[in-house]
């Protein structure tokens, strides 16, 4: 038994000063004061205790491209950043996770390498709707625009996936309109002009409309405009995510980032970034879209930023500046993703839930570096950024998984969530 004593527990509804008792893998009791006989006591006084973050959008690059990341390094980066559960994406080439065989291969790889808990997403391709539905996978990802694998689907194949994949399971959409982008590529040079806001909004509108006709669950990935949030709110079976990349960076950062600043969908201007902040609400999910590439690939134009290790720190810093509340982090990074992706007994500090906890000292400052974020890709767009709020301990199902310096959880300790 482990007793987390004297901390301030962060719930979406508010902060609760209480002790928390861990028995085995679970939160056994929350109350004040708790004094069980034989527990190991962790003094959390003056600390915030959060539920472990759930990052519903990561690309850990297994099995295709493990020079940039793999399940072991990706999940180490997650834990060092207070993320105890991730959902991994299927957009790989060799093989793409678009067949049941590839999906099962990935399950074995993840089971041997993962240090944190995880769920795997199936990939939709032009012709695999029936196989995707049969796979039993908890969610599906489709791309309406170009990506580095065969996951790009036409509108008609997207509709087929919407109709065939079990209606209560989320179909997650990378919503950018391929035709519009291809046309604009002939006329514009800048990525933000080619993949403009309307390209995203049109694809978002298409996805929501078609999903609504079928009364099915749909999830819009990494949306980048205020209007898309408003559109998602009009349809009750839709959820959406925003990335810290689009919240904390804008086209104004491209000068500094150069080629490293390329990401899909692209960074938007400051006005649109402000619209995202204004629209954050009770239904928001924040997910990193952790998309690591080596610097050499970035210089060749690869889109994407590492992010699983910075999602929680950036939000803690925003809370320290009173831009958001600590409670919002518990809602956006734990409770809401657990709800959207049916992660049982995850995402909340409550009796009977998994003891996934993050203990934070809001009085400590530190600096983000690629080195302390542990991703194999070796860079971060937030290099050198000063953060208020130090993650001192992370527990995964009752076990100390990160002690503030070192990741203690070993490959294979993560568990698949179905
Ligand atoms: C992602 C990647 O590299 O896999 N890149 C990105 O810019 N977001 C793919 C994706 O999520 O679109
Ligand atoms: Zn995407
Ligand atoms: Zn992605
Ligand atoms: Zn690459």
Short mmCIF file of C-alpha atoms and ligand atoms in Angstrom, two decimals, residues 57 59 61 91 143 174 222 263-264 289 291 293 303-304, ligand 1:
data_model
loop_
_atom_site.label_atom_id
_atom_site.label_comp_id
_atom_site.label_asym_id
_atom_site.label_seq_id
_atom_site.Cartn_x
_atom_site.Cartn_y
_atom_site.Cartn_z
CA UNK A 57 -2.70 10.82 -30.61
CA UNK A 59 3.04 8.16 -33.66
CA UNK A 61 6.92 4.77 -35.41
CA UNK A 91 0.04 5.51 -40.60
CA UNK A 143 -6.77 10.62 -43.65
CA UNK A 174 -7.31 13.78 -40.27
CA UNK A 222 -5.83 18.12 -34.42
CA UNK A 263 3.40 20.20 -39.48
CA UNK A 264 0.03 18.93 -40.73
CA UNK A 289 0.02 14.39 -32.25
CA UNK A 291 5.05 12.96 -34.74
CA UNK A 293 11.14 12.91 -37.28
CA UNK A 303 5.79 17.27 -41.27
CA UNK A 304 5.29 16.86 -37.53
C1 LIG B 1 2.10 12.99 -38.78
C2 LIG B 1 3.24 11.99 -38.93
O1 LIG B 1 4.39 12.40 -39.08
O2 LIG B 1 2.98 10.78 -38.87
N1 LIG B 1 2.56 14.28 -39.14
C3 LIG B 1 2.00 15.47 -38.82
O3 LIG B 1 2.48 16.51 -39.33
N2 LIG B 1 1.00 15.59 -37.98
C4 LIG B 1 0.92 12.55 -39.57
C5 LIG B 1 -0.37 13.22 -39.17
O4 LIG B 1 -0.86 13.09 -38.06
O5 LIG B 1 -0.98 13.87 -40.02
#
